[in-house]
Every structure is written in C-alpha cells, then in structure tokens.
GROMACS .gro file of C-alpha atoms in nm:
model
  405
    1UNK     CA    1  10.117  10.404  12.325
    2UNK     CA    2   9.907  10.669  12.496
    3UNK     CA    3   9.926  10.889  12.186
    4UNK     CA    4   9.824  10.602  11.959
    5UNK     CA    5   9.536  10.519  12.192
    6UNK     CA    6   9.417  10.878  12.173
    7UNK     CA    7   9.435  10.876  11.793
    8UNK     CA    8   9.238  10.552  11.782
    9UNK     CA    9   8.983  10.684  12.031
   10UNK     CA   10   8.929  11.006  11.836
   11UNK     CA   11   8.893  10.821  11.505
   12UNK     CA   12   8.642  10.569  11.642
   13UNK     CA   13   8.438  10.847  11.801
   14UNK     CA   14   8.424  11.043  11.474
   15UNK     CA   15   8.327  10.739  11.265
   16UNK     CA   16   8.056  10.587  11.487
   17UNK     CA   17   7.787  10.559  11.214
   18UNK     CA   18   8.014  10.318  11.024
   19UNK     CA   19   8.056  10.063  11.306
   20UNK     CA   20   7.807  10.136  11.583
   21UNK     CA   21   7.508   9.941  11.456
   22UNK     CA   22   7.388   9.580  11.431
   23UNK     CA   23   7.393   9.455  11.070
   24UNK     CA   24   7.139   9.181  11.150
   25UNK     CA   25   6.873   9.433  11.252
   26UNK     CA   26   6.968   9.693  10.990
   27UNK     CA   27   6.926   9.437  10.712
   28UNK     CA   28   6.554   9.523  10.702
   29UNK     CA   29   6.600   9.901  10.713
   30UNK     CA   30   6.546  10.114  10.404
   31UNK     CA   31   6.867  10.311  10.447
   32UNK     CA   32   7.210  10.245  10.597
   33UNK     CA   33   7.339  10.414  10.917
   34UNK     CA   34   7.573  10.631  10.709
   35UNK     CA   35   7.335  10.708  10.422
   36UNK     CA   36   7.304  11.079  10.503
   37UNK     CA   37   7.682  11.112  10.533
   38UNK     CA   38   7.809  10.925  10.229
   39UNK     CA   39   7.532  10.767  10.015
   40UNK     CA   40   7.792  10.678   9.752
   41UNK     CA   41   7.912  10.399   9.980
   42UNK     CA   42   7.567  10.236   9.956
   43UNK     CA   43   7.592  10.234   9.578
   44UNK     CA   44   7.936  10.076   9.596
   45UNK     CA   45   7.815   9.801   9.828
   46UNK     CA   46   7.509   9.728   9.616
   47UNK     CA   47   7.733   9.676   9.314
   48UNK     CA   48   7.927   9.394   9.480
   49UNK     CA   49   7.867   9.041   9.359
   50UNK     CA   50   7.803   8.770   9.616
   51UNK     CA   51   8.141   8.617   9.534
   52UNK     CA   52   8.313   8.951   9.591
   53UNK     CA   53   8.144   8.989   9.930
   54UNK     CA   54   8.272   8.648  10.039
   55UNK     CA   55   8.624   8.735   9.920
   56UNK     CA   56   8.629   9.070  10.098
   57UNK     CA   57   8.531   8.905  10.425
   58UNK     CA   58   8.848   8.698  10.408
   59UNK     CA   59   9.082   8.969  10.274
   60UNK     CA   60   9.126   9.264  10.516
   61UNK     CA   61   9.360   9.452  10.284
   62UNK     CA   62   9.114   9.441   9.992
   63UNK     CA   63   8.834   9.549  10.224
   64UNK     CA   64   9.033   9.850  10.344
   65UNK     CA   65   9.107   9.946   9.984
   66UNK     CA   66   8.735   9.935   9.906
   67UNK     CA   67   8.628  10.141  10.209
   68UNK     CA   68   8.912  10.393  10.227
   69UNK     CA   69   8.784  10.630   9.952
   70UNK     CA   70   8.459  10.675  10.147
   71UNK     CA   71   8.589  10.689  10.506
   72UNK     CA   72   8.853  10.960  10.562
   73UNK     CA   73   9.170  10.848  10.743
   74UNK     CA   74   9.069  10.480  10.756
   75UNK     CA   75   9.373  10.375  10.553
   76UNK     CA   76   9.604  10.584  10.774
   77UNK     CA   77   9.463  10.426  11.090
   78UNK     CA   78   9.497  10.076  10.944
   79UNK     CA   79   9.860  10.146  10.854
   80UNK     CA   80   9.922  10.270  11.209
   81UNK     CA   81   9.755   9.958  11.345
   82UNK     CA   82   9.960   9.727  11.121
   83UNK     CA   83  10.286   9.900  11.218
   84UNK     CA   84  10.206   9.864  11.587
   85UNK     CA   85  10.100   9.501  11.555
   86UNK     CA   86  10.393   9.370  11.355
   87UNK     CA   87  10.433   8.994  11.372
   88UNK     CA   88  10.703   8.881  11.610
   89UNK     CA   89  10.988   8.668  11.484
   90UNK     CA   90  11.136   8.409  11.720
   91UNK     CA   91  11.321   8.087  11.657
   92UNK     CA   92  11.112   7.771  11.676
   93UNK     CA   93  11.191   7.554  11.973
   94UNK     CA   94  11.293   7.189  11.931
   95UNK     CA   95  10.999   6.977  12.039
   96UNK     CA   96  11.062   6.810  12.374
   97UNK     CA   97  10.843   6.504  12.318
   98UNK     CA   98  10.562   6.390  12.092
   99UNK     CA   99  10.327   6.307  12.382
  100UNK     CA  100  10.324   6.673  12.486
  101UNK     CA  101  10.018   6.743  12.273
  102UNK     CA  102   9.806   6.447  12.377
  103UNK     CA  103   9.444   6.560  12.371
  104UNK     CA  104   9.527   6.908  12.239
  105UNK     CA  105   9.318   7.023  11.937
  106UNK     CA  106   9.527   7.083  11.625
  107UNK     CA  107   9.473   7.459  11.598
  108UNK     CA  108   9.555   7.500  11.969
  109UNK     CA  109   9.881   7.313  11.909
  110UNK     CA  110   9.978   7.567  11.643
  111UNK     CA  111   9.891   7.854  11.877
  112UNK     CA  112  10.107   7.710  12.154
  113UNK     CA  113  10.395   7.642  11.916
  114UNK     CA  114  10.387   8.011  11.817
  115UNK     CA  115  10.330   8.164  12.160
  116UNK     CA  116  10.567   7.932  12.350
  117UNK     CA  117  10.893   8.053  12.193
  118UNK     CA  118  10.773   8.415  12.233
  119UNK     CA  119  10.723   8.356  12.606
  120UNK     CA  120  11.063   8.194  12.649
  121UNK     CA  121  11.236   8.478  12.465
  122UNK     CA  122  11.089   8.727  12.713
  123UNK     CA  123  11.097   8.518  13.029
  124UNK     CA  124  11.136   8.720  13.348
  125UNK     CA  125  11.146   8.642  13.719
  126UNK     CA  126  11.421   8.591  13.974
  127UNK     CA  127  11.326   8.230  14.036
  128UNK     CA  128  11.207   8.201  13.676
  129UNK     CA  129  10.875   8.046  13.778
  130UNK     CA  130  10.573   8.041  13.549
  131UNK     CA  131  10.217   8.112  13.662
  132UNK     CA  132   9.966   7.984  13.406
  133UNK     CA  133   9.637   8.170  13.455
  134UNK     CA  134   9.302   8.005  13.367
  135UNK     CA  135   9.501   7.706  13.252
  136UNK     CA  136   9.236   7.449  13.165
  137UNK     CA  137   9.428   7.121  13.143
  138UNK     CA  138   9.754   7.314  13.126
  139UNK     CA  139   9.830   7.278  12.757
  140UNK     CA  140  10.047   7.591  12.747
  141UNK     CA  141  10.202   7.506  13.084
  142UNK     CA  142  10.304   7.163  12.953
  143UNK     CA  143  10.498   7.329  12.672
  144UNK     CA  144  10.669   7.572  12.910
  145UNK     CA  145  10.758   7.301  13.161
  146UNK     CA  146  10.896   7.078  12.884
  147UNK     CA  147  11.098   7.346  12.704
  148UNK     CA  148  11.239   7.520  13.010
  149UNK     CA  149  11.373   7.394  13.341
  150UNK     CA  150  11.140   7.622  13.533
  151UNK     CA  151  10.840   7.507  13.737
  152UNK     CA  152  10.482   7.593  13.637
  153UNK     CA  153  10.190   7.670  13.866
  154UNK     CA  154   9.865   7.623  13.672
  155UNK     CA  155   9.556   7.794  13.812
  156UNK     CA  156   9.214   7.667  13.700
  157UNK     CA  157   8.853   7.695  13.822
  158UNK     CA  158   8.724   7.351  13.717
  159UNK     CA  159   8.844   7.078  13.950
  160UNK     CA  160   8.809   6.803  13.687
  161UNK     CA  161   9.042   6.992  13.451
  162UNK     CA  162   9.293   7.032  13.733
  163UNK     CA  163   9.282   6.660  13.802
  164UNK     CA  164   9.324   6.565  13.437
  165UNK     CA  165   9.597   6.823  13.385
  166UNK     CA  166   9.791   6.708  13.691
  167UNK     CA  167   9.763   6.345  13.579
  168UNK     CA  168   9.905   6.426  13.233
  169UNK     CA  169  10.182   6.641  13.381
  170UNK     CA  170  10.285   6.367  13.625
  171UNK     CA  171  10.271   6.108  13.346
  172UNK     CA  172  10.508   6.322  13.137
  173UNK     CA  173  10.732   6.397  13.435
  174UNK     CA  174  10.675   6.771  13.413
  175UNK     CA  175  10.727   7.015  13.701
  176UNK     CA  176  10.368   7.139  13.710
  177UNK     CA  177  10.143   7.203  14.009
  178UNK     CA  178   9.771   7.262  13.952
  179UNK     CA  179   9.579   7.489  14.187
  180UNK     CA  180   9.199   7.494  14.181
  181UNK     CA  181   9.038   7.828  14.257
  182UNK     CA  182   8.803   8.108  14.156
  183UNK     CA  183   8.970   8.390  13.963
  184UNK     CA  184   8.710   8.634  14.097
  185UNK     CA  185   8.778   8.547  14.459
  186UNK     CA  186   9.019   8.809  14.595
  187UNK     CA  187   9.192   8.528  14.779
  188UNK     CA  188   9.331   8.416  14.443
  189UNK     CA  189   9.556   8.720  14.450
  190UNK     CA  190   9.778   8.542  14.708
  191UNK     CA  191   9.889   8.309  14.428
  192UNK     CA  192  10.076   8.594  14.258
  193UNK     CA  193  10.438   8.630  14.375
  194UNK     CA  194  10.692   8.891  14.265
  195UNK     CA  195  10.933   8.633  14.124
  196UNK     CA  196  10.676   8.491  13.880
  197UNK     CA  197  10.604   8.542  13.512
  198UNK     CA  198  10.225   8.513  13.464
  199UNK     CA  199  10.101   8.384  13.128
  200UNK     CA  200   9.766   8.310  12.966
  201UNK     CA  201   9.653   8.195  12.624
  202UNK     CA  202   9.310   8.338  12.537
  203UNK     CA  203   9.192   8.445  12.880
  204UNK     CA  204   8.840   8.582  12.841
  205UNK     CA  205   8.711   8.926  12.932
  206UNK     CA  206   8.719   8.998  13.304
  207UNK     CA  207   8.953   8.701  13.357
  208UNK     CA  208   9.249   8.869  13.191
  209UNK     CA  209   9.154   9.197  13.362
  210UNK     CA  210   9.189   9.013  13.695
  211UNK     CA  211   9.523   8.874  13.579
  212UNK     CA  212   9.655   9.226  13.522
  213UNK     CA  213   9.514   9.363  13.848
  214UNK     CA  214   9.652   9.078  14.060
  215UNK     CA  215   9.988   9.087  13.884
  216UNK     CA  216  10.021   9.461  13.941
  217UNK     CA  217   9.934   9.428  14.310
  218UNK     CA  218  10.177   9.139  14.344
  219UNK     CA  219  10.447   9.337  14.160
  220UNK     CA  220  10.516   9.042  13.931
  221UNK     CA  221  10.833   9.049  13.726
  222UNK     CA  222  10.636   9.005  13.404
  223UNK     CA  223  10.306   8.903  13.250
  224UNK     CA  224  10.229   8.790  12.896
  225UNK     CA  225   9.880   8.710  12.774
  226UNK     CA  226   9.658   8.700  12.469
  227UNK     CA  227   9.316   8.856  12.543
  228UNK     CA  228   8.994   8.707  12.411
  229UNK     CA  229   8.614   8.738  12.436
  230UNK     CA  230   8.612   9.102  12.544
  231UNK     CA  231   8.234   9.092  12.593
  232UNK     CA  232   8.252   8.848  12.885
  233UNK     CA  233   8.230   9.118  13.151
  234UNK     CA  234   8.013   9.165  13.456
  235UNK     CA  235   7.825   9.481  13.350
  236UNK     CA  236   7.641   9.589  13.037
  237UNK     CA  237   7.907   9.849  12.949
  238UNK     CA  238   8.284   9.832  12.932
  239UNK     CA  239   8.469  10.022  13.202
  240UNK     CA  240   8.817  10.126  13.078
  241UNK     CA  241   9.100  10.056  13.321
  242UNK     CA  242   9.360  10.310  13.206
  243UNK     CA  243   9.336  10.675  13.301
  244UNK     CA  244   9.340  10.763  12.930
  245UNK     CA  245   9.058  10.515  12.866
  246UNK     CA  246   8.847  10.656  13.146
  247UNK     CA  247   8.842  10.991  12.964
  248UNK     CA  248   8.701  10.833  12.647
  249UNK     CA  249   8.344  10.910  12.539
  250UNK     CA  250   8.289  10.581  12.353
  251UNK     CA  251   8.113  10.395  12.640
  252UNK     CA  252   8.113  10.061  12.459
  253UNK     CA  253   7.824   9.823  12.526
  254UNK     CA  254   7.868   9.451  12.583
  255UNK     CA  255   7.727   9.383  12.235
  256UNK     CA  256   7.976   9.625  12.081
  257UNK     CA  257   8.257   9.436  12.253
  258UNK     CA  258   8.158   9.140  12.032
  259UNK     CA  259   8.243   9.328  11.712
  260UNK     CA  260   8.615   9.234  11.713
  261UNK     CA  261   8.518   8.868  11.758
  262UNK     CA  262   8.301   8.830  11.448
  263UNK     CA  263   8.566   8.703  11.206
  264UNK     CA  264   8.505   8.349  11.082
  265UNK     CA  265   8.842   8.265  10.929
  266UNK     CA  266   8.888   7.961  11.154
  267UNK     CA  267   8.553   7.804  11.060
  268UNK     CA  268   8.526   7.546  10.784
  269UNK     CA  269   8.288   7.557  10.490
  270UNK     CA  270   8.032   7.352  10.682
  271UNK     CA  271   8.027   7.608  10.963
  272UNK     CA  272   7.984   7.891  10.713
  273UNK     CA  273   7.696   7.712  10.539
  274UNK     CA  274   7.521   7.655  10.869
  275UNK     CA  275   7.563   8.023  10.960
  276UNK     CA  276   7.419   8.140  10.626
  277UNK     CA  277   7.125   7.903  10.653
  278UNK     CA  278   7.043   7.991  11.013
  279UNK     CA  279   7.079   8.366  10.963
  280UNK     CA  280   6.861   8.365  10.651
  281UNK     CA  281   6.599   8.156  10.834
  282UNK     CA  282   6.594   8.396  11.128
  283UNK     CA  283   6.572   8.698  10.901
  284UNK     CA  284   6.292   8.537  10.699
  285UNK     CA  285   6.110   8.454  11.023
  286UNK     CA  286   6.146   8.817  11.130
  287UNK     CA  287   6.001   8.937  10.797
  288UNK     CA  288   5.709   8.696  10.837
  289UNK     CA  289   5.627   8.818  11.188
  290UNK     CA  290   5.643   9.184  11.088
  291UNK     CA  291   5.427   9.144  10.775
  292UNK     CA  292   5.173   8.883  10.887
  293UNK     CA  293   5.142   8.956  11.259
  294UNK     CA  294   5.241   9.321  11.287
  295UNK     CA  295   5.552   9.281  11.500
  296UNK     CA  296   5.749   9.606  11.529
  297UNK     CA  297   6.067   9.464  11.682
  298UNK     CA  298   6.274   9.151  11.639
  299UNK     CA  299   6.151   8.860  11.849
  300UNK     CA  300   6.448   8.667  11.993
  301UNK     CA  301   6.418   8.292  11.944
  302UNK     CA  302   6.617   8.014  12.116
  303UNK     CA  303   6.924   7.844  11.975
  304UNK     CA  304   6.854   7.559  11.738
  305UNK     CA  305   7.044   7.239  11.670
  306UNK     CA  306   7.235   7.267  11.344
  307UNK     CA  307   7.094   6.932  11.233
  308UNK     CA  308   6.743   7.082  11.239
  309UNK     CA  309   6.831   7.340  10.975
  310UNK     CA  310   6.821   7.068  10.709
  311UNK     CA  311   6.447   7.031  10.775
  312UNK     CA  312   6.389   7.355  10.583
  313UNK     CA  313   6.257   7.704  10.642
  314UNK     CA  314   5.894   7.607  10.703
  315UNK     CA  315   5.997   7.358  10.969
  316UNK     CA  316   6.213   7.629  11.130
  317UNK     CA  317   5.916   7.868  11.145
  318UNK     CA  318   5.688   7.603  11.294
  319UNK     CA  319   5.957   7.519  11.550
  320UNK     CA  320   6.006   7.889  11.639
  321UNK     CA  321   5.630   7.947  11.662
  322UNK     CA  322   5.596   7.654  11.899
  323UNK     CA  323   5.883   7.780  12.115
  324UNK     CA  324   5.729   8.129  12.139
  325UNK     CA  325   5.365   8.017  12.167
  326UNK     CA  326   5.257   8.180  11.840
  327UNK     CA  327   4.966   8.067  11.620
  328UNK     CA  328   5.080   8.112  11.261
  329UNK     CA  329   4.831   8.198  10.985
  330UNK     CA  330   4.855   8.035  10.643
  331UNK     CA  331   5.152   8.202  10.471
  332UNK     CA  332   5.371   8.162  10.166
  333UNK     CA  333   5.681   8.022  10.334
  334UNK     CA  334   5.878   8.027  10.008
  335UNK     CA  335   5.819   8.403   9.981
  336UNK     CA  336   5.957   8.471  10.328
  337UNK     CA  337   6.245   8.232  10.280
  338UNK     CA  338   6.346   8.436   9.975
  339UNK     CA  339   6.314   8.756  10.178
  340UNK     CA  340   6.540   8.601  10.440
  341UNK     CA  341   6.803   8.523  10.178
  342UNK     CA  342   6.788   8.878  10.041
  343UNK     CA  343   6.818   9.024  10.390
  344UNK     CA  344   7.112   8.794  10.465
  345UNK     CA  345   7.312   8.934  10.175
  346UNK     CA  346   7.216   9.290  10.268
  347UNK     CA  347   7.338   9.212  10.619
  348UNK     CA  348   7.665   9.083  10.474
  349UNK     CA  349   7.710   9.401  10.269
  350UNK     CA  350   7.649   9.622  10.572
  351UNK     CA  351   7.876   9.410  10.792
  352UNK     CA  352   8.165   9.467  10.550
  353UNK     CA  353   8.176   9.829  10.665
  354UNK     CA  354   8.166   9.732  11.031
  355UNK     CA  355   8.430   9.468  10.966
  356UNK     CA  356   8.664   9.741  10.848
  357UNK     CA  357   8.666   9.864  11.209
  358UNK     CA  358   8.692   9.530  11.390
  359UNK     CA  359   9.067   9.533  11.437
  360UNK     CA  360   9.070   9.903  11.531
  361UNK     CA  361   8.812   9.839  11.803
  362UNK     CA  362   9.022   9.551  11.930
  363UNK     CA  363   9.330   9.773  11.919
  364UNK     CA  364   9.145  10.032  12.131
  365UNK     CA  365   9.070   9.764  12.391
  366UNK     CA  366   9.424   9.626  12.383
  367UNK     CA  367   9.577   9.971  12.415
  368UNK     CA  368   9.356  10.046  12.715
  369UNK     CA  369   9.518   9.745  12.882
  370UNK     CA  370   9.869   9.833  12.763
  371UNK     CA  371   9.846  10.195  12.879
  372UNK     CA  372   9.711  10.079  13.216
  373UNK     CA  373  10.017   9.858  13.262
  374UNK     CA  374  10.246  10.144  13.161
  375UNK     CA  375  10.076  10.361  13.421
  376UNK     CA  376  10.158  10.091  13.679
  377UNK     CA  377  10.530  10.098  13.603
  378UNK     CA  378  10.565   9.828  13.336
  379UNK     CA  379  10.741   9.834  13.002
  380UNK     CA  380  10.485   9.709  12.753
  381UNK     CA  381  10.488   9.572  12.400
  382UNK     CA  382  10.199   9.441  12.192
  383UNK     CA  383  10.258   9.202  11.906
  384UNK     CA  384  10.098   8.941  11.682
  385UNK     CA  385  10.213   8.591  11.775
  386UNK     CA  386  10.060   8.390  11.488
  387UNK     CA  387   9.870   8.431  11.162
  388UNK     CA  388   9.499   8.512  11.162
  389UNK     CA  389   9.436   8.180  10.987
  390UNK     CA  390   9.551   8.004  11.306
  391UNK     CA  391   9.338   8.237  11.519
  392UNK     CA  392   9.207   8.591  11.463
  393UNK     CA  393   9.269   8.651  11.836
  394UNK     CA  394   9.643   8.662  11.777
  395UNK     CA  395   9.744   8.971  11.975
  396UNK     CA  396   9.978   8.920  12.270
  397UNK     CA  397  10.048   9.179  12.541
  398UNK     CA  398  10.383   9.151  12.717
  399UNK     CA  399  10.459   9.364  13.023
  400UNK     CA  400  10.790   9.363  13.207
  401UNK     CA  401  10.842   9.535  13.539
  402UNK     CA  402  11.045   9.851  13.482
  403UNK     CA  403  11.297   9.847  13.764
  404UNK     CA  404  11.393  10.205  13.688
  405UNK     CA  405  11.056  10.326  13.820
   0.00000   0.00000   0.00000
C-alpha cells in the first residue's frame, strides 16, 4: 500500500492545476486553471451540452473517458484505484427481527445491511466483544448484537442519544451497553481493550483519527471503519498520520478536504434543483456586486432557507443586501440572474475536471490511514462495502493485529 500511496501522491502533486481550485470562484474567471497547459480541454468542455454535463456528473467511467486524453496517466491511476477498491462479496445475513430498524432512515438501513456481514466475516477479538465508536443511537451496534452472540459497547457523546439507544436495545433484548463520553478527552482511551473489535460507520474527520490512535495504543485485536467528512479537523490544514504521508508536499487545506465529498448521487431531484437555484442566485449576486458596486472579491452571505428560493432572484438579492447592510442601486435583476445561470453552468463544466480527481484524493487520505496502521503492526485491507448509489462514502478500512510482529 505504501507504493500505491506514493504513486497517488506523485500523480496528485503533478496534476494540481486540474483539481486545486474552487469552481465556484473560477466560474467568473476568463481562463481556466489549466488553460496554459492544455487549452484543448477548455474547448472540449465548452462543447458539452447541459444534458451531457448532468450525465457525466453521475457517470464516473464516462467522465474518466472524457478527461483521459487531456490528462496523462489519469486512466492508469483510475484503474489502479478501481483494482484496489474492489467491492467485497459476503453472504447476506438472515434478518434477526423486523423491529431492528425502528427509527433508522432507509438509506442507513441499506448501509448497515452491507457493512454488517462484512464486519462479521472479519470479526476479531479473544472475547469477541464489539466497541461501536461514535455510535449515535447504536444502529450498527443493534445489528451486530442481533446477528452475533457477542456484546456491544456503544460510545456516544450526546447523552440523549445514549438514553434513546439504551432504551431501544433493552426493548429488543440486545446485549448493548451505552457509554457517554467525549472522543477528544484522552480519558476515552481507557474504553479500548485488547480483546475488542472497534467499529464505526461514517465517523467524521478527527473522530476516526482518534479511533485509530486509541485502538493502536490499546493494542486492539481489530478495527473496521468507514471514514467520512475528512474536512472536520481541528486545524486549517491536514496533518498526515503515516510516515509516508508526512513526507508529502501536498499540504491539503480544510477546503480541499471537502473535494471528495462533493458528489450528489444520494440527493433527489428536489435537492438538485435547490442547489442549482441557490448557486445561480449566489453567482448572480456576486456578478451584481462586482459590476455595480466595484467589489473585487466574493462577499460571503449567510445560509438561506430553501423555501425562500422560490421568491425569486430579486428577493434573494434584497435579502442578501439586508443581511450584509448594503444599499443596492437600481439594477436590472433579470440581467444578473441570467449571468448567474451562465456562471453556474461554467462552474459545472470546471467542476467536471475536479470531479475526475475526487476519488483519487479520497484514496490518498484513506491510504494515509491504512499505511499508518501498517506501520503500527496491523494487517490492513481497504474495500468498498456498498454501491455509490447507497452512499458515495462507501470505503471501509479493516485492520487486524498482526501477531507475527
């Protein structure tokens, strides 16, 4: 894995102009970040119909095929990525009881039904005890307690979630014990015992980093987790944890850690329409401020209720002006609304190129974690536990203590 990490690191460093930019802000620029390198790519993007742009955003393979002729080695890196992240195949478990999923959102149910059998197939620990990290109400822990005869300790920060989770577990007769605590308090490390198998479904940023650090110090038999929300870290820059990662020159910012999270495959059409409307409004507002009031940089504006978007672009501008204390002159709002729409589709064209690197950036982050665990004496595998339609954050890292070390 160290060699693959190095290949990925070198490739990302050499191709920075294609992914290290913010499409939202570049939508108003005259040229693209890569224009002086490969202007032909601009021509290709400009020739795309709006329908084709939408299709490419949902079809990674087609997107790679479009970009590969302009970005050397992209197709080779994607093939390497796909080979490393092959989808795991495990037998589906017989459902223990129908009440197991009470209160669990439908997509989360499908995630648990995919990850659960994977966990059982790789279960480790002398006493075969599960430690569910950042458990919430213990949805994953319920499944594990119901489908195995092994007890589950569920650790969660919010006391109300612990109370509700314990109530449901007791009601179902499951061997689950909820522990309330702060993951960032070093005292939480005492929860980790060598006989345990620590698990987590979508533990965010520094939370899954803490899971790895505590598990390593506790010499746990195994840990299995799906990382999520890489940008939720304490500092403004990512600090690699593996020795190989520490030698990297990428120095990713918190905003750049958001790039792997920008897929919208799990959002419905209503969510997509709201996004298009809000982004075009904000881009039109930006064009208005620059042209009419001489602004040189984007002026951040607060979040807006989705229901307000139906009031129209002019209402949005008046709302934003009021929030920022700006006196607006008389302007042609229709003109700037049209500019916002044009900039939105330019943003979408530019973001296609960045999207071609989303999974590779995530792979770099995942491999940093995997190599760190290897350095600590664990045998590590990384896999895909469900389809991207269920969740784009479908990578799972499994580490088993290597007793030969």
